[in-house]
Coordinates of C-alpha atoms in Angstrom, one line a residue:
X202 CA -7.2 20.6 22.9
X203 CA -4.5 18.1 24.0
X204 CA -3.7 17.6 27.8
X205 CA -1.5 15.7 29.7
X206 CA -2.6 14.2 32.9
X207 CA 0.6 11.7 33.6
X208 CA 4.1 11.6 32.8
X209 CA 4.5 11.4 28.9
X210 CA 6.4 7.4 28.9
X211 CA 6.7 5.9 26.1
X212 CA 4.7 3.2 25.8
X213 CA 5.8 -0.6 25.2
X214 CA 5.2 -0.8 21.6
X215 CA 6.7 2.5 20.8
X216 CA 9.9 2.8 18.5
X217 CA 8.7 -0.2 16.7
X218 CA 5.7 -0.6 13.8
X219 CA 2.8 -1.3 14.8
X220 CA -1.6 -0.9 14.6
X221 CA -3.0 1.6 16.9
X222 CA -6.1 0.0 18.6
X223 CA -8.9 2.4 18.8
X224 CA -11.8 1.4 21.0
X225 CA -15.3 3.2 20.8
X226 CA -18.7 2.8 19.8
X227 CA -19.3 6.5 18.8
X228 CA -20.1 6.1 15.1
X229 CA -19.0 9.8 14.3
X230 CA -15.8 9.8 16.0
X231 CA -14.8 6.2 14.5
X232 CA -15.0 8.2 11.4
X233 CA -13.2 11.0 13.0
X234 CA -10.1 8.7 13.9
X235 CA -10.5 6.2 10.9
X236 CA -9.8 9.6 8.9
X237 CA -6.9 10.9 10.9
X238 CA -5.5 7.2 10.9
X239 CA -5.2 7.4 7.4
X240 CA -4.3 10.5 7.3
X241 CA -1.0 9.3 9.4
X242 CA -1.1 6.2 7.1
X243 CA -1.7 3.9 9.2
X244 CA -4.2 0.6 9.8
X245 CA -6.1 0.7 13.2
X246 CA -7.9 -2.2 14.8
X247 CA -11.1 -1.5 15.7
X248 CA -13.0 -2.9 18.9
X249 CA -16.2 -1.5 21.3
X250 CA -14.2 -2.6 24.3
X251 CA -11.2 -4.5 25.8
X252 CA -10.2 -7.1 23.4
X253 CA -10.3 -10.4 23.9
X254 CA -6.8 -11.5 24.8
X255 CA -4.7 -9.7 26.8
X256 CA -1.9 -9.5 23.8
X257 CA -3.8 -7.4 21.5
X258 CA -4.6 -4.5 24.5
X259 CA -0.9 -4.4 25.9
X260 CA 1.0 -5.0 22.5
X261 CA -1.0 -2.2 20.8
X262 CA 1.7 1.0 20.8
X263 CA -1.1 3.5 21.1
X264 CA -4.8 2.9 22.4
X265 CA -7.4 5.7 21.1
X266 CA -10.5 5.5 24.0
X267 CA -13.4 7.0 22.9
X268 CA -15.5 8.8 26.1
X269 CA -18.1 6.7 25.3
X270 CA -16.1 3.8 26.0
X271 CA -14.3 5.0 29.1
X272 CA -17.2 3.0 31.6
X273 CA -15.8 -0.2 30.2
X274 CA -12.4 -0.2 30.4
X275 CA -12.3 0.6 34.2
X276 CA -10.9 -3.1 34.9
X277 CA -8.6 -3.6 32.3
X278 CA -4.7 -4.0 32.8
X279 CA -3.1 -0.4 33.1
X280 CA -0.9 0.5 30.3
X281 CA 1.5 3.3 28.8
X282 CA 0.1 5.0 25.7
X283 CA -3.6 5.4 25.8
X284 CA -5.4 8.5 25.0
X285 CA -8.9 9.7 25.9
X286 CA -11.2 11.5 23.3
X287 CA -14.3 13.3 23.5
X288 CA -15.7 16.0 21.9
X289 CA -17.3 17.8 24.5
X290 CA -15.1 21.2 25.8
X291 CA -17.2 22.0 28.4
X292 CA -17.3 18.2 30.3
X293 CA -14.9 18.5 33.2
X294 CA -16.2 15.2 34.3
X295 CA -13.7 13.7 31.1
X296 CA -10.5 14.4 33.5
X297 CA -11.4 12.3 36.3
X298 CA -12.6 9.1 33.7
X299 CA -9.5 9.5 32.1
X300 CA -7.6 8.9 35.6
X301 CA -9.9 5.8 35.9
X302 CA -8.8 4.2 32.7
X303 CA -5.2 5.3 33.1
X304 CA -4.9 7.4 30.1
X305 CA -1.9 9.6 29.9
X306 CA -3.5 12.1 27.8
X307 CA -7.2 13.7 27.2
X308 CA -7.3 15.2 23.7
X309 CA -10.7 17.1 22.5
X310 CA -11.6 17.0 18.6
X311 CA -11.5 19.1 16.3
X312 CA -8.8 21.0 18.1
X313 CA -6.5 18.0 18.6
X314 CA -6.2 16.5 15.7
X315 CA -2.8 17.7 14.3
X316 CA -1.2 16.4 17.1
X317 CA -3.2 13.0 17.0
X318 CA -2.2 12.7 13.6
X319 CA 1.5 13.6 14.5
X320 CA 1.3 10.5 16.8
X321 CA -0.6 8.0 15.3
X322 CA 2.3 8.4 12.4
X323 CA 5.2 7.9 14.8
X324 CA 3.5 4.8 15.7
X325 CA 3.0 4.0 12.0
X326 CA 6.7 4.4 11.9
X327 CA 8.1 3.2 14.1
X328 CA 10.0 5.9 16.0
X329 CA 12.1 5.6 18.3
X330 CA 14.9 8.4 20.0
X331 CA 15.3 11.2 17.3
X332 CA 18.6 11.6 15.8
X333 CA 21.5 13.4 17.1
X334 CA 21.7 16.5 14.7
X335 CA 24.9 18.2 14.2
X336 CA 24.7 21.7 12.5
X337 CA 28.5 22.5 11.0
X338 CA 28.9 26.3 9.8
X339 CA 31.9 27.9 8.7
X340 CA 33.5 31.1 10.1
X341 CA 34.3 32.5 7.2
X342 CA 34.0 31.8 3.4
X343 CA 36.2 28.6 2.7
X344 CA 36.7 27.7 6.0
X345 CA 36.3 24.2 5.3
X346 CA 32.7 23.7 6.6
X347 CA 31.2 21.3 4.2
X348 CA 34.4 19.1 4.0
X349 CA 33.9 18.6 7.4
X350 CA 30.0 18.4 7.5
X351 CA 30.9 15.5 4.6
X352 CA 33.9 13.7 7.0
X353 CA 31.1 13.6 9.8
X354 CA 28.5 12.0 7.9
X355 CA 30.2 9.5 6.1
X356 CA 32.8 8.7 9.6
X357 CA 29.1 8.4 11.3
X358 CA 27.7 5.5 8.6
X359 CA 31.1 4.0 8.3
X360 CA 30.1 3.3 12.4
X361 CA 27.3 1.7 11.6
X362 CA 24.7 4.6 12.0
X363 CA 21.7 5.4 9.7
X364 CA 23.0 9.1 9.1
X365 CA 21.2 11.6 6.6
X366 CA 23.7 14.8 5.5
X367 CA 21.4 18.0 4.9
X368 CA 22.9 20.7 2.6
X369 CA 21.3 23.7 3.4
X370 CA 23.0 26.3 1.4
X371 CA 21.6 26.6 -1.7
X372 CA 24.3 28.8 -2.3
X373 CA 26.8 26.2 -1.5
X374 CA 28.5 23.9 -4.4
X375 CA 25.8 21.1 -3.8
X376 CA 26.8 18.1 -1.2
X377 CA 26.5 15.6 -3.6
X378 CA 29.4 17.2 -6.0
X379 CA 32.0 16.5 -3.0
X380 CA 30.7 13.4 -2.6
X381 CA 31.1 12.3 -6.2
X382 CA 27.1 11.7 -6.8
X383 CA 26.0 14.6 -8.5
X384 CA 24.4 12.5 -11.1
X385 CA 23.7 9.6 -8.2
X386 CA 19.1 9.0 -8.8
X387 CA 17.3 11.0 -5.6
X388 CA 15.3 14.0 -4.9
X389 CA 16.9 16.9 -4.4
X390 CA 15.4 20.0 -1.9
X391 CA 13.1 21.9 -4.7
X392 CA 11.2 18.4 -4.7
X393 CA 10.4 19.3 -1.1
X394 CA 9.6 23.0 -1.6
X395 CA 5.8 22.7 -1.3
X396 CA 6.0 20.4 1.9
X397 CA 3.5 21.0 4.8
X398 CA 2.4 19.5 8.1
X399 CA 4.4 16.2 8.6
X400 CA 6.4 14.4 5.8
X401 CA 7.0 10.5 6.6
X402 CA 11.0 9.3 7.5
X403 CA 10.8 6.4 6.0
X404 CA 9.7 7.9 2.3
X405 CA 11.8 10.5 2.7
X406 CA 14.9 8.0 3.6
X407 CA 14.1 6.3 0.3
X408 CA 13.5 8.8 -2.2
X409 CA 16.8 10.6 -1.2
X410 CA 20.5 9.4 -3.0
X411 CA 22.4 7.1 -1.1
X412 CA 25.9 7.6 -1.3
X413 CA 28.6 6.1 0.3
X414 CA 26.6 4.6 2.8
X415 CA 24.2 7.8 4.0
X416 CA 21.4 9.3 2.8
X417 CA 21.9 13.0 1.1
X418 CA 19.6 15.9 0.7
X419 CA 21.1 18.5 -1.8
X420 CA 20.5 21.0 -4.3
X421 CA 19.9 20.4 -8.1
X422 CA 21.5 22.2 -10.8
X423 CA 19.2 24.5 -11.9
X424 CA 18.7 28.0 -10.4
X425 CA 18.6 28.2 -7.1
X426 CA 15.2 27.9 -5.2
X427 CA 14.2 29.4 -1.3
X428 CA 12.4 26.7 0.6
X429 CA 9.9 28.2 2.7
X430 CA 10.7 27.9 6.4
X431 CA 7.7 25.6 7.1
X432 CA 9.1 23.1 4.2
X433 CA 12.8 22.8 6.1
X434 CA 11.0 22.3 9.3
X435 CA 8.9 19.6 8.1
X436 CA 11.8 18.0 6.1
X437 CA 14.6 18.1 8.9
X438 CA 11.8 16.4 11.6
X439 CA 11.0 13.6 9.1
X440 CA 15.3 12.9 8.9
X441 CA 15.9 13.2 12.9
X442 CA 12.6 10.9 13.6
X443 CA 14.3 8.2 11.7
X444 CA 17.2 8.2 15.0
X445 CA 20.7 7.7 14.4
X446 CA 22.3 11.1 13.4
X447 CA 21.5 13.6 11.4
X448 CA 24.4 16.1 9.8
X449 CA 23.2 19.7 8.5
X450 CA 25.9 22.1 6.6
X451 CA 24.5 25.5 7.3
X452 CA 25.1 28.4 5.4
X453 CA 26.8 31.6 7.7
X454 CA 23.2 33.4 7.5
X455 CA 20.4 33.4 9.7
X456 CA 17.2 33.9 7.5
X457 CA 13.6 32.1 8.4
X458 CA 14.6 29.0 7.0
X459 CA 17.6 28.5 8.9
X460 CA 16.4 29.3 12.0
X461 CA 13.9 26.3 11.6
X462 CA 17.2 24.2 10.7
X463 CA 19.1 25.5 13.7
X464 CA 16.0 25.1 16.4
X465 CA 16.3 21.3 16.0
X466 CA 19.7 21.6 16.2
X467 CA 21.5 19.9 19.2
X468 CA 25.3 20.8 18.7
X469 CA 26.9 23.4 16.4
X470 CA 30.4 23.4 15.2
X471 CA 31.8 26.5 14.0
X472 CA 34.7 25.9 11.6
X473 CA 37.6 28.6 12.0
X474 CA 41.1 29.1 10.0
X475 CA 43.4 30.2 12.5
X476 CA 43.8 33.6 11.7
X477 CA 42.7 36.4 12.9
X478 CA 40.7 37.8 10.1
X479 CA 38.7 34.9 10.3
X480 CA 38.4 35.2 14.2
X481 CA 37.0 38.3 13.2
X482 CA 34.7 37.1 11.0
X483 CA 33.8 34.0 13.0
X484 CA 33.0 36.4 15.7
X485 CA 30.0 37.8 14.0
X486 CA 28.9 34.5 12.7
X487 CA 29.0 33.1 16.4
X488 CA 26.8 36.1 17.6
X489 CA 23.9 35.3 15.0
X490 CA 24.3 31.7 15.3
X491 CA 24.4 31.8 19.5
X492 CA 20.9 33.5 19.7
X493 CA 19.0 30.7 18.1
X494 CA 21.5 27.9 19.1
X495 CA 22.0 26.7 22.3
X496 CA 25.1 24.4 21.9
X497 CA 27.9 26.1 19.6
X498 CA 31.5 24.9 19.8
X499 CA 34.9 26.0 17.9
X500 CA 36.8 23.7 15.3
X501 CA 39.9 25.4 14.4
X502 CA 41.6 24.4 11.0
X503 CA 45.5 25.5 10.7
X504 CA 47.5 26.0 9.7
X505 CA 48.3 28.9 12.2
X506 CA 48.9 32.3 12.2
X507 CA 52.1 33.8 14.3
X508 CA 50.7 33.6 18.0
X509 CA 47.4 31.9 18.0
X510 CA 46.6 28.3 19.1
X511 CA 43.7 26.7 18.9
X512 CA 43.1 27.4 22.5
X513 CA 43.3 31.4 22.1
X514 CA 41.0 31.1 18.7
X515 CA 38.2 29.5 21.3
X516 CA 38.9 31.8 24.0
X517 CA 38.4 35.0 21.7
X518 CA 35.3 33.6 20.4
X519 CA 34.1 32.5 24.0
X520 CA 33.2 29.1 22.5
X521 CA 34.0 25.7 23.7
X522 CA 37.1 23.4 21.6
X523 CA 35.9 20.9 19.8
X524 CA 39.3 20.5 18.6
X525 CA 42.2 20.7 15.8
X526 CA 40.6 19.9 12.1
X527 CA 43.0 18.1 10.2
X528 CA 43.4 19.2 6.6
X529 CA 42.4 16.3 4.3
X530 CA 45.4 16.3 1.5
X531 CA 43.1 14.8 -1.6
X532 CA 39.9 15.1 -2.1
X533 CA 39.7 14.8 -6.0
X534 CA 39.0 11.0 -6.1
X535 CA 35.3 10.5 -5.8
X536 CA 35.7 7.0 -4.8
X537 CA 37.4 8.8 -1.2
X538 CA 35.1 11.4 0.3
X539 CA 36.2 13.5 2.9
X540 CA 36.9 11.6 6.1
X541 CA 36.5 7.9 3.4
X542 CA 40.0 6.7 4.8
X543 CA 39.2 5.5 7.9
X544 CA 42.9 5.5 9.4
X545 CA 43.8 9.2 8.1
X546 CA 43.6 12.2 10.6
X547 CA 40.9 13.8 9.1
X548 CA 38.2 10.6 9.4
X549 CA 40.5 10.3 13.1
X550 CA 39.1 13.5 14.0
X551 CA 35.7 12.9 13.0
X552 CA 35.8 8.9 15.2
X553 CA 36.9 10.9 18.1
X554 CA 34.1 13.4 17.8
X555 CA 31.2 10.8 17.6
X556 CA 33.0 9.1 20.4
X557 CA 32.2 11.7 22.6
X558 CA 28.9 12.7 22.1
X559 CA 26.2 10.2 23.0
X560 CA 23.7 9.7 19.4
X561 CA 20.4 10.1 20.8
X562 CA 20.3 14.2 21.4
X563 CA 23.0 14.5 24.5
X564 CA 26.1 15.5 24.2
X565 CA 28.6 13.1 26.9

C-alpha cells in the first residue's frame, strides 16, 4: 500500500543522480530497504536518526524513514521527498506520524515494493521531466510516415535535444536502414522481448545504435518477432525517463503492443496524402487511434488531387491541421537522412513543429 498525504512536488535533488537516505533502526526493515535499493541500482546512505550536518539530510534526493524512527525526526528541518515506511497495515497512527515529520507519502511493505523500487530507481537515474513523445502514423501504406518520423528525430537531435527514435512497426523496413545504419552496432527490438518491470533508462540509451546524434531502436534483419506488451511498455517508459524527445514510428493497426506505446504518446501525427482514397483510409486509421490517443493531428502530404487542399482534408477527418509535409527530393544518400539538410523544406517543417511544442510533454 502506498498513499500520498501532500502534493507530489519534486524534492530538491530530483532530476539529478543521488543516493537515497535510509533512516531506521529496525534491522528487518533495513534489510528490506537495502534489497529494494539494490534492485533499483542505488547505493543508499543509512542512519539511525537525522544525519549530523544539515547537508546530508537536505541534499538527499529521497529519504526513506522507517516508522520506528518517526519520533526521532520530529525536530528535523522540513523537506520534500520523504517517505514514511511501515509494515503494520492496521496501524492508523502512521498517518499522524507522517504529518508530524512532513512526509510526502506513507508506504506499507510488502504491498508497496514495486512503487518504492520505481521511486528509488528514478533517483539513481537522475530522472527529471519526461520526454515529449510524438507518434507518427501513416494514413495509408506509403504515406511517408517513416520518413517524417526520421526527419523529426534528426531535426530534434540537431537542435541539441536528447532524442530517441523508436520503430514500433516490425513489418516496416527498419528505420535504421532509412538512416543508413543497418550495420551499426547496438541492440534491436528482439533483445528486449523478455523485458519486464523497469528497464534502466541509461542502460537502454547506451545499448542502442547511435546514428546522426540520436539513438535508434529498430528491428534486426531476422524474422519479425512479436514483442510482448509489457516489454513495449517498459522499454518506452525507460526512453521517456531520459527526457528530451522520443519519436515513435507506429503501424496503422492497434494491437496490444501498439496500445501500450500509444498510452505514452503525447502528440500523434497522422500523415495523409492529398487524395480522396487516402483520406478514406486515413479516416479508419484515425477512428482506431482516436480511441486510445488523446491528441491526434493531421499532416498532409502533396501533391494535391483536384479540389482538395490541406484544410479540406483536416475538416474531412475532423482533426487539427499541423501543416503540409514537404517532399524530400533525394533519400538515397545515407549521409543525408530525412531532415538532414537544415535549410531543406522538410527540415524546416520539422523545426517549425518543434518550435510549436514545448519539449516537456505539453503542446504549445
